[in-house]
Amino acid sequence: PSPRQAKHALSAPSTTTTSRRLTQHATNEQVGASLGAGNVSTRPIAAKIAAPKPLIEMGGPPDPPDGAFPSDETGAPPDGAGPPALLSASRWHTRSQVAAAREALIGLRVHASSAAVRTPAGQEQRRVLLERLFSRLRSPGGAEGAPPPEGGAVSPELLCCEKGQKLVADVMPLLPPPLLAAVLQAVVAHLGAIARSKSPRVTSFCSGLAAAPKLLPVEQAAALLAALPQHGEASLALALGRPELSALLLGLLCHPHVAVEARPAVEAAYQALLPLLHQHEQAWALLDAIVPGADGAHADVLRALLGRVDSAAVSA
């Protein structure tokens, strides 16, 4: 272009063409016509920003049964009925207990990964952290430093839920034999509650219960075996159906010295299992797992047990 044309182009006001917008608008109309009522509506940006976000709606109280009405016109619940609980107090306490124990477990692992753990002061700090961690597993009312409550030191709510069993499985390899014996004592004491629980199988918890009895002195393993028949035949039958309790019973009966030094306790445990062989296949499965590793003294006890089983039960 000539200098005059260039000067005129620079001085001329800018214009915006709408041909492209019209073409896009026409295209949208064509698409809308083909889709019928499926047109896409948009809002200005200001309207989007000004629109409030939807709130989370919590569940309200259940509808009253037929013939039941609220106490007044305001919709309040009848006298004696409290507000609907979104989470029961026991479950809330269990979750809080698991969270506090997990926090203590993380602190112990961080300390164990540092170089200071090898010093005498570091070992003392590890002992303090371990006791603090174990105190988080105690039943409600079991204060730190106090003797374990009746039924063991570990809360039964932890032993009957999946999160609690995973927590105990992570803690058990860190515990010394006295505290480990307290965990197994709690499992045996609350055997009936664990057997009736609906928690899914936790493989790490089952493996820990099967291996832990071998780390205990033979006297403590014999005491745990002697406590099993006290729960009765019905509870033992339910316990055989739970993988964690079957694993604990397997670990106690396969203790390397219990059949030699505490034979009466082993015989009492097998005597409690004897009536279950007639009706429960889990009892035979337990024997199948015990027989391959049974030594001489243990094999004698098993032969005496099977000698009291009638042929009809064996063939069945």
mmCIF file of C-alpha atoms in Angstrom:
data_model
loop_
_atom_site.group_PDB
_atom_site.id
_atom_site.type_symbol
_atom_site.label_atom_id
_atom_site.label_comp_id
_atom_site.label_asym_id
_atom_site.label_seq_id
_atom_site.Cartn_x
_atom_site.Cartn_y
_atom_site.Cartn_z
ATOM 1 C CA PRO A 1 0.000 0.000 0.000
ATOM 2 C CA SER A 2 0.969 3.607 -0.558
ATOM 3 C CA PRO A 3 1.964 5.846 2.378
ATOM 4 C CA ARG A 4 -1.391 7.631 2.096
ATOM 5 C CA GLN A 5 -3.341 4.375 2.331
ATOM 6 C CA ALA A 6 -1.258 3.258 5.295
ATOM 7 C CA LYS A 7 -1.828 6.550 7.108
ATOM 8 C CA HIS A 8 -5.561 6.281 6.466
ATOM 9 C CA ALA A 9 -5.642 2.712 7.808
ATOM 10 C CA LEU A 10 -3.888 3.747 11.015
ATOM 11 C CA SER A 11 -6.164 6.691 11.652
ATOM 12 C CA ALA A 12 -9.400 4.816 10.875
ATOM 13 C CA PRO A 13 -11.437 3.548 13.896
ATOM 14 C CA SER A 14 -11.280 -0.174 14.583
ATOM 15 C CA THR A 15 -14.298 -2.308 13.736
ATOM 16 C CA THR A 16 -15.240 -5.806 14.831
ATOM 17 C CA THR A 17 -16.978 -8.069 12.441
ATOM 18 C CA THR A 18 -19.836 -10.259 13.612
ATOM 19 C CA SER A 19 -19.839 -12.603 10.675
ATOM 20 C CA ARG A 20 -18.060 -15.336 12.618
ATOM 21 C CA ARG A 21 -20.418 -14.930 15.578
ATOM 22 C CA LEU A 22 -23.403 -15.064 13.277
ATOM 23 C CA THR A 23 -22.057 -18.192 11.661
ATOM 24 C CA GLN A 24 -21.536 -19.789 15.085
ATOM 25 C CA HIS A 25 -25.012 -18.681 16.136
ATOM 26 C CA ALA A 26 -26.510 -20.198 13.044
ATOM 27 C CA THR A 27 -24.608 -23.391 13.667
ATOM 28 C CA ASN A 28 -25.988 -23.597 17.215
ATOM 29 C CA GLU A 29 -29.499 -23.106 15.875
ATOM 30 C CA GLN A 30 -28.993 -25.894 13.373
ATOM 31 C CA VAL A 31 -27.710 -28.234 16.094
ATOM 32 C CA GLY A 32 -30.602 -27.283 18.351
ATOM 33 C CA ALA A 33 -33.072 -27.961 15.603
ATOM 34 C CA SER A 34 -31.618 -31.427 15.099
ATOM 35 C CA LEU A 35 -31.684 -32.236 18.821
ATOM 36 C CA GLY A 36 -35.169 -30.927 19.450
ATOM 37 C CA ALA A 37 -35.571 -29.903 23.095
ATOM 38 C CA GLY A 38 -31.969 -30.776 24.000
ATOM 39 C CA ASN A 39 -30.641 -27.212 23.718
ATOM 40 C CA VAL A 40 -27.741 -26.301 25.972
ATOM 41 C CA SER A 41 -28.429 -23.233 28.073
ATOM 42 C CA THR A 42 -25.613 -21.169 29.525
ATOM 43 C CA ARG A 43 -25.468 -18.474 32.182
ATOM 44 C CA PRO A 44 -23.314 -15.377 32.323
ATOM 45 C CA ILE A 45 -20.154 -15.600 34.392
ATOM 46 C CA ALA A 46 -21.552 -13.132 36.944
ATOM 47 C CA ALA A 47 -24.557 -15.363 37.507
ATOM 48 C CA LYS A 48 -22.313 -18.407 37.965
ATOM 49 C CA ILE A 49 -20.198 -16.643 40.570
ATOM 50 C CA ALA A 50 -23.195 -15.276 42.456
ATOM 51 C CA ALA A 51 -24.932 -18.661 42.632
ATOM 52 C CA PRO A 52 -24.478 -20.256 46.099
ATOM 53 C CA LYS A 53 -22.957 -23.702 46.341
ATOM 54 C CA PRO A 54 -25.337 -26.503 47.346
ATOM 55 C CA LEU A 55 -25.020 -27.552 50.964
ATOM 56 C CA ILE A 56 -24.550 -31.148 52.116
ATOM 57 C CA GLU A 57 -27.908 -32.460 53.237
ATOM 58 C CA MET A 58 -27.763 -34.655 56.323
ATOM 59 C CA GLY A 59 -30.203 -37.482 56.878
ATOM 60 C CA GLY A 60 -33.258 -36.542 58.872
ATOM 61 C CA PRO A 61 -35.163 -38.607 61.397
ATOM 62 C CA PRO A 62 -37.019 -41.652 60.050
ATOM 63 C CA ASP A 63 -40.688 -41.384 59.256
ATOM 64 C CA PRO A 64 -42.872 -42.261 62.249
ATOM 65 C CA PRO A 65 -44.847 -45.496 62.030
ATOM 66 C CA ASP A 66 -48.537 -45.519 61.324
ATOM 67 C CA GLY A 67 -50.477 -43.987 64.147
ATOM 68 C CA ALA A 68 -47.476 -42.237 65.675
ATOM 69 C CA PHE A 69 -47.248 -38.456 65.536
ATOM 70 C CA PRO A 70 -44.723 -35.907 66.802
ATOM 71 C CA SER A 71 -45.278 -34.411 70.204
ATOM 72 C CA ASP A 72 -46.251 -31.000 68.818
ATOM 73 C CA GLU A 73 -46.808 -29.128 65.574
ATOM 74 C CA THR A 74 -43.131 -28.170 65.321
ATOM 75 C CA GLY A 75 -42.125 -31.698 64.355
ATOM 76 C CA ALA A 76 -40.163 -32.431 67.529
ATOM 77 C CA PRO A 77 -39.674 -36.104 68.435
ATOM 78 C CA PRO A 78 -41.890 -37.650 71.081
ATOM 79 C CA ASP A 79 -40.957 -37.431 74.737
ATOM 80 C CA GLY A 80 -38.033 -39.658 75.607
ATOM 81 C CA ALA A 81 -36.745 -39.903 72.015
ATOM 82 C CA GLY A 82 -33.519 -38.077 71.322
ATOM 83 C CA PRO A 83 -32.250 -36.753 68.012
ATOM 84 C CA PRO A 84 -31.161 -39.345 65.428
ATOM 85 C CA ALA A 85 -27.521 -40.326 65.911
ATOM 86 C CA LEU A 86 -25.459 -40.167 62.730
ATOM 87 C CA LEU A 87 -22.763 -42.327 64.355
ATOM 88 C CA SER A 88 -23.138 -44.305 67.553
ATOM 89 C CA ALA A 89 -21.046 -43.330 70.525
ATOM 90 C CA SER A 90 -19.241 -46.678 70.621
ATOM 91 C CA ARG A 91 -18.232 -46.500 66.951
ATOM 92 C CA TRP A 92 -17.121 -42.905 67.359
ATOM 93 C CA HIS A 93 -15.004 -43.849 70.371
ATOM 94 C CA THR A 94 -13.469 -46.782 68.460
ATOM 95 C CA ARG A 95 -12.536 -44.580 65.517
ATOM 96 C CA SER A 96 -11.020 -41.987 67.832
ATOM 97 C CA GLN A 97 -9.089 -44.699 69.644
ATOM 98 C CA VAL A 98 -7.726 -46.086 66.368
ATOM 99 C CA ALA A 99 -6.694 -42.599 65.218
ATOM 100 C CA ALA A 100 -4.880 -41.866 68.494
ATOM 101 C CA ALA A 101 -3.084 -45.218 68.389
ATOM 102 C CA ARG A 102 -2.072 -44.676 64.764
ATOM 103 C CA GLU A 103 -0.580 -41.321 65.695
ATOM 104 C CA ALA A 104 1.422 -42.919 68.518
ATOM 105 C CA LEU A 105 2.552 -45.703 66.168
ATOM 106 C CA ILE A 106 3.830 -43.144 63.642
ATOM 107 C CA GLY A 107 5.800 -41.380 66.386
ATOM 108 C CA LEU A 108 7.378 -44.683 67.435
ATOM 109 C CA ARG A 109 8.341 -45.537 63.858
ATOM 110 C CA VAL A 110 9.874 -42.109 63.297
ATOM 111 C CA HIS A 111 11.953 -42.504 66.454
ATOM 112 C CA ALA A 112 13.017 -46.021 65.430
ATOM 113 C CA SER A 113 14.268 -44.728 62.070
ATOM 114 C CA SER A 114 16.588 -42.159 63.691
ATOM 115 C CA ALA A 115 20.195 -42.778 64.742
ATOM 116 C CA ALA A 116 19.419 -41.715 68.319
ATOM 117 C CA VAL A 117 17.513 -44.935 68.965
ATOM 118 C CA ARG A 118 20.838 -46.785 69.400
ATOM 119 C CA THR A 119 21.865 -44.695 72.394
ATOM 120 C CA PRO A 120 20.760 -45.464 75.977
ATOM 121 C CA ALA A 121 18.598 -42.353 76.021
ATOM 122 C CA GLY A 122 17.080 -43.394 72.717
ATOM 123 C CA GLN A 123 16.227 -46.849 74.065
ATOM 124 C CA GLU A 124 14.552 -45.270 77.072
ATOM 125 C CA GLN A 125 12.579 -42.977 74.773
ATOM 126 C CA ARG A 126 11.552 -45.998 72.695
ATOM 127 C CA ARG A 127 10.284 -47.736 75.831
ATOM 128 C CA VAL A 128 8.228 -44.680 76.775
ATOM 129 C CA LEU A 129 6.757 -44.407 73.282
ATOM 130 C CA LEU A 130 5.935 -48.118 73.259
ATOM 131 C CA GLU A 131 4.101 -47.899 76.566
ATOM 132 C CA ARG A 132 2.224 -44.857 75.311
ATOM 133 C CA LEU A 133 1.232 -46.770 72.190
ATOM 134 C CA PHE A 134 0.012 -49.749 74.194
ATOM 135 C CA SER A 135 -2.014 -47.459 76.457
ATOM 136 C CA ARG A 136 -3.975 -46.376 73.377
ATOM 137 C CA LEU A 137 -5.160 -49.961 72.995
ATOM 138 C CA ARG A 138 -6.562 -50.226 76.493
ATOM 139 C CA SER A 139 -10.217 -50.620 77.288
ATOM 140 C CA PRO A 140 -12.115 -47.509 78.413
ATOM 141 C CA GLY A 141 -11.261 -46.867 82.024
ATOM 142 C CA GLY A 142 -7.816 -48.476 81.842
ATOM 143 C CA ALA A 143 -5.528 -45.541 82.591
ATOM 144 C CA GLU A 144 -1.912 -45.506 81.610
ATOM 145 C CA GLY A 145 0.196 -47.264 84.216
ATOM 146 C CA ALA A 146 -2.845 -48.903 85.846
ATOM 147 C CA PRO A 147 -3.254 -52.683 85.998
ATOM 148 C CA PRO A 148 -5.144 -54.227 83.067
ATOM 149 C CA PRO A 149 -8.918 -54.406 83.539
ATOM 150 C CA GLU A 150 -10.717 -57.706 83.738
ATOM 151 C CA GLY A 151 -10.584 -59.556 80.428
ATOM 152 C CA GLY A 152 -7.242 -58.203 79.275
ATOM 153 C CA ALA A 153 -5.792 -54.832 78.481
ATOM 154 C CA VAL A 154 -6.937 -54.461 74.878
ATOM 155 C CA SER A 155 -10.333 -52.974 74.131
ATOM 156 C CA PRO A 156 -12.798 -55.597 72.815
ATOM 157 C CA GLU A 157 -14.150 -53.055 70.330
ATOM 158 C CA LEU A 158 -10.746 -53.019 68.616
ATOM 159 C CA LEU A 159 -10.665 -56.808 68.444
ATOM 160 C CA CYS A 160 -14.138 -57.027 66.891
ATOM 161 C CA CYS A 161 -13.735 -54.562 63.993
ATOM 162 C CA GLU A 162 -11.592 -54.528 60.876
ATOM 163 C CA LYS A 163 -9.773 -51.260 61.614
ATOM 164 C CA GLY A 164 -8.951 -52.377 65.135
ATOM 165 C CA GLN A 165 -7.613 -55.751 64.006
ATOM 166 C CA LYS A 166 -5.376 -54.077 61.418
ATOM 167 C CA LEU A 167 -4.069 -51.749 64.113
ATOM 168 C CA VAL A 168 -3.348 -54.581 66.562
ATOM 169 C CA ALA A 169 -1.623 -56.538 63.780
ATOM 170 C CA ASP A 170 0.724 -53.587 63.162
ATOM 171 C CA VAL A 171 1.459 -53.172 66.868
ATOM 172 C CA MET A 172 2.042 -56.824 67.838
ATOM 173 C CA PRO A 173 5.514 -57.217 66.215
ATOM 174 C CA LEU A 174 6.756 -54.262 68.294
ATOM 175 C CA LEU A 175 5.567 -55.524 71.682
ATOM 176 C CA PRO A 176 7.761 -57.332 74.218
ATOM 177 C CA PRO A 177 6.510 -60.733 75.479
ATOM 178 C CA PRO A 178 4.635 -59.363 78.550
ATOM 179 C CA LEU A 179 2.574 -56.939 76.477
ATOM 180 C CA LEU A 180 2.151 -59.511 73.719
ATOM 181 C CA ALA A 181 0.775 -61.941 76.297
ATOM 182 C CA ALA A 182 -1.699 -59.249 77.406
ATOM 183 C CA VAL A 183 -2.974 -58.948 73.804
ATOM 184 C CA LEU A 184 -3.477 -62.720 73.504
ATOM 185 C CA GLN A 185 -5.126 -62.790 76.922
ATOM 186 C CA ALA A 186 -7.622 -60.174 75.733
ATOM 187 C CA VAL A 187 -8.362 -62.202 72.583
ATOM 188 C CA VAL A 188 -9.028 -65.346 74.629
ATOM 189 C CA ALA A 189 -11.088 -63.435 77.200
ATOM 190 C CA HIS A 190 -13.305 -61.891 74.519
ATOM 191 C CA LEU A 191 -13.453 -65.032 72.375
ATOM 192 C CA GLY A 192 -17.246 -65.120 72.357
ATOM 193 C CA ALA A 193 -17.616 -61.504 71.232
ATOM 194 C CA ILE A 194 -15.018 -61.934 68.487
ATOM 195 C CA ALA A 195 -16.673 -65.155 67.323
ATOM 196 C CA ARG A 196 -20.032 -63.377 66.965
ATOM 197 C CA SER A 197 -18.603 -60.342 65.187
ATOM 198 C CA LYS A 198 -19.139 -59.748 61.467
ATOM 199 C CA SER A 199 -15.770 -58.190 60.670
ATOM 200 C CA PRO A 200 -14.079 -59.422 57.474
ATOM 201 C CA ARG A 201 -10.931 -61.502 57.494
ATOM 202 C CA VAL A 202 -7.747 -59.539 58.263
ATOM 203 C CA THR A 203 -4.841 -61.655 57.030
ATOM 204 C CA SER A 204 -2.154 -59.796 58.971
ATOM 205 C CA PHE A 205 -4.101 -60.217 62.223
ATOM 206 C CA CYS A 206 -4.536 -63.961 61.626
ATOM 207 C CA SER A 207 -0.833 -64.370 60.874
ATOM 208 C CA GLY A 208 0.123 -62.432 63.997
ATOM 209 C CA LEU A 209 -2.105 -64.541 66.236
ATOM 210 C CA ALA A 210 -0.708 -67.762 64.768
ATOM 211 C CA ALA A 211 2.920 -66.709 65.292
ATOM 212 C CA ALA A 212 2.690 -64.842 68.604
ATOM 213 C CA PRO A 213 2.240 -67.860 70.963
ATOM 214 C CA LYS A 214 5.682 -69.202 69.999
ATOM 215 C CA LEU A 215 7.265 -66.085 71.541
ATOM 216 C CA LEU A 216 5.641 -66.663 74.939
ATOM 217 C CA PRO A 217 6.955 -68.761 77.808
ATOM 218 C CA VAL A 218 5.354 -72.159 78.032
ATOM 219 C CA GLU A 219 3.561 -71.221 81.277
ATOM 220 C CA GLN A 220 1.691 -68.352 79.618
ATOM 221 C CA ALA A 221 0.803 -70.451 76.576
ATOM 222 C CA ALA A 222 -0.531 -73.198 78.863
ATOM 223 C CA ALA A 223 -2.608 -70.650 80.796
ATOM 224 C CA LEU A 224 -4.190 -69.422 77.569
ATOM 225 C CA LEU A 225 -4.962 -72.993 76.496
ATOM 226 C CA ALA A 226 -6.525 -73.747 79.869
ATOM 227 C CA ALA A 227 -8.818 -70.711 79.528
ATOM 228 C CA LEU A 228 -10.291 -71.846 76.201
ATOM 229 C CA PRO A 229 -12.608 -74.648 77.462
ATOM 230 C CA GLN A 230 -14.182 -72.238 79.939
ATOM 231 C CA HIS A 231 -16.100 -70.533 77.123
ATOM 232 C CA GLY A 232 -18.253 -73.586 76.471
ATOM 233 C CA GLU A 233 -18.952 -75.753 73.450
ATOM 234 C CA ALA A 234 -21.171 -73.231 71.636
ATOM 235 C CA SER A 235 -18.583 -70.437 71.773
ATOM 236 C CA LEU A 236 -15.797 -72.787 70.685
ATOM 237 C CA ALA A 237 -17.888 -73.916 67.719
ATOM 238 C CA LEU A 238 -18.340 -70.304 66.655
ATOM 239 C CA ALA A 239 -14.659 -69.610 67.263
ATOM 240 C CA LEU A 240 -13.614 -72.352 64.870
ATOM 241 C CA GLY A 241 -15.576 -70.551 62.161
ATOM 242 C CA ARG A 242 -13.544 -67.359 62.624
ATOM 243 C CA PRO A 243 -10.120 -67.406 60.905
ATOM 244 C CA GLU A 244 -8.380 -65.271 63.544
ATOM 245 C CA LEU A 245 -9.495 -67.493 66.441
ATOM 246 C CA SER A 246 -8.613 -70.669 64.577
ATOM 247 C CA ALA A 247 -5.181 -69.186 63.915
ATOM 248 C CA LEU A 248 -4.710 -68.419 67.616
ATOM 249 C CA LEU A 249 -5.752 -71.935 68.624
ATOM 250 C CA LEU A 250 -3.380 -73.368 66.036
ATOM 251 C CA GLY A 251 -0.523 -71.254 67.351
ATOM 252 C CA LEU A 252 -1.162 -72.247 70.974
ATOM 253 C CA LEU A 253 -1.390 -75.966 70.228
ATOM 254 C CA CYS A 254 1.748 -75.840 68.061
ATOM 255 C CA HIS A 255 3.875 -74.195 70.745
ATOM 256 C CA PRO A 256 7.218 -76.060 70.626
ATOM 257 C CA HIS A 257 7.240 -77.011 74.335
ATOM 258 C CA VAL A 258 3.635 -76.935 75.496
ATOM 259 C CA ALA A 259 2.922 -80.624 74.752
ATOM 260 C CA VAL A 260 5.930 -81.696 76.831
ATOM 261 C CA GLU A 261 5.895 -79.283 79.769
ATOM 262 C CA ALA A 262 2.160 -78.559 79.948
ATOM 263 C CA ARG A 263 0.507 -81.715 78.688
ATOM 264 C CA PRO A 264 -2.621 -81.404 80.919
ATOM 265 C CA ALA A 265 -3.473 -78.058 79.323
ATOM 266 C CA VAL A 266 -3.110 -79.549 75.833
ATOM 267 C CA GLU A 267 -5.253 -82.547 76.747
ATOM 268 C CA ALA A 268 -7.930 -80.248 78.198
ATOM 269 C CA ALA A 269 -8.008 -78.202 74.995
ATOM 270 C CA TYR A 270 -8.364 -81.319 72.850
ATOM 271 C CA GLN A 271 -11.006 -82.665 75.194
ATOM 272 C CA ALA A 272 -13.024 -79.484 74.576
ATOM 273 C CA LEU A 273 -12.622 -79.981 70.805
ATOM 274 C CA LEU A 274 -13.672 -83.629 70.924
ATOM 275 C CA PRO A 275 -17.472 -83.039 70.863
ATOM 276 C CA LEU A 276 -17.064 -80.656 67.924
ATOM 277 C CA LEU A 277 -15.544 -83.337 65.681
ATOM 278 C CA HIS A 278 -18.966 -84.925 65.193
ATOM 279 C CA GLN A 279 -20.629 -81.853 63.668
ATOM 280 C CA HIS A 280 -18.063 -79.244 62.603
ATOM 281 C CA GLU A 281 -15.661 -79.655 59.704
ATOM 282 C CA GLN A 282 -13.568 -76.744 61.017
ATOM 283 C CA ALA A 283 -12.398 -78.968 63.877
ATOM 284 C CA TRP A 284 -11.065 -81.531 61.424
ATOM 285 C CA ALA A 285 -9.427 -78.771 59.384
ATOM 286 C CA LEU A 286 -7.638 -77.621 62.540
ATOM 287 C CA LEU A 287 -6.375 -81.146 63.197
ATOM 288 C CA ASP A 288 -5.204 -81.440 59.592
ATOM 289 C CA ALA A 289 -3.082 -78.326 60.115
ATOM 290 C CA ILE A 290 -1.655 -79.578 63.438
ATOM 291 C CA VAL A 291 -0.748 -83.166 62.539
ATOM 292 C CA PRO A 292 2.120 -82.476 60.049
ATOM 293 C CA GLY A 293 4.127 -80.494 62.612
ATOM 294 C CA ALA A 294 3.322 -82.560 65.708
ATOM 295 C CA ASP A 295 6.371 -83.939 67.531
ATOM 296 C CA GLY A 296 6.520 -87.137 69.581
ATOM 297 C CA ALA A 297 4.742 -85.913 72.709
ATOM 298 C CA HIS A 298 2.142 -84.031 70.709
ATOM 299 C CA ALA A 299 1.561 -87.035 68.464
ATOM 300 C CA ASP A 300 0.852 -89.187 71.520
ATOM 301 C CA VAL A 301 -1.807 -86.730 72.662
ATOM 302 C CA LEU A 302 -3.385 -86.729 69.197
ATOM 303 C CA ARG A 303 -3.448 -90.534 69.035
ATOM 304 C CA ALA A 304 -5.146 -90.668 72.410
ATOM 305 C CA LEU A 305 -7.692 -88.099 71.205
ATOM 306 C CA LEU A 306 -8.474 -89.918 67.963
ATOM 307 C CA GLY A 307 -8.767 -93.182 69.875
ATOM 308 C CA ARG A 308 -11.819 -91.749 71.666
ATOM 309 C CA VAL A 309 -13.514 -90.726 68.420
ATOM 310 C CA ASP A 310 -15.956 -93.338 67.158
ATOM 311 C CA SER A 311 -15.663 -94.696 63.646
ATOM 312 C CA ALA A 312 -18.963 -93.134 62.563
ATOM 313 C CA ALA A 313 -17.641 -89.643 63.225
ATOM 314 C CA VAL A 314 -14.405 -90.376 61.371
ATOM 315 C CA SER A 315 -16.223 -91.764 58.325
ATOM 316 C CA ALA A 316 -18.612 -88.799 58.279
#
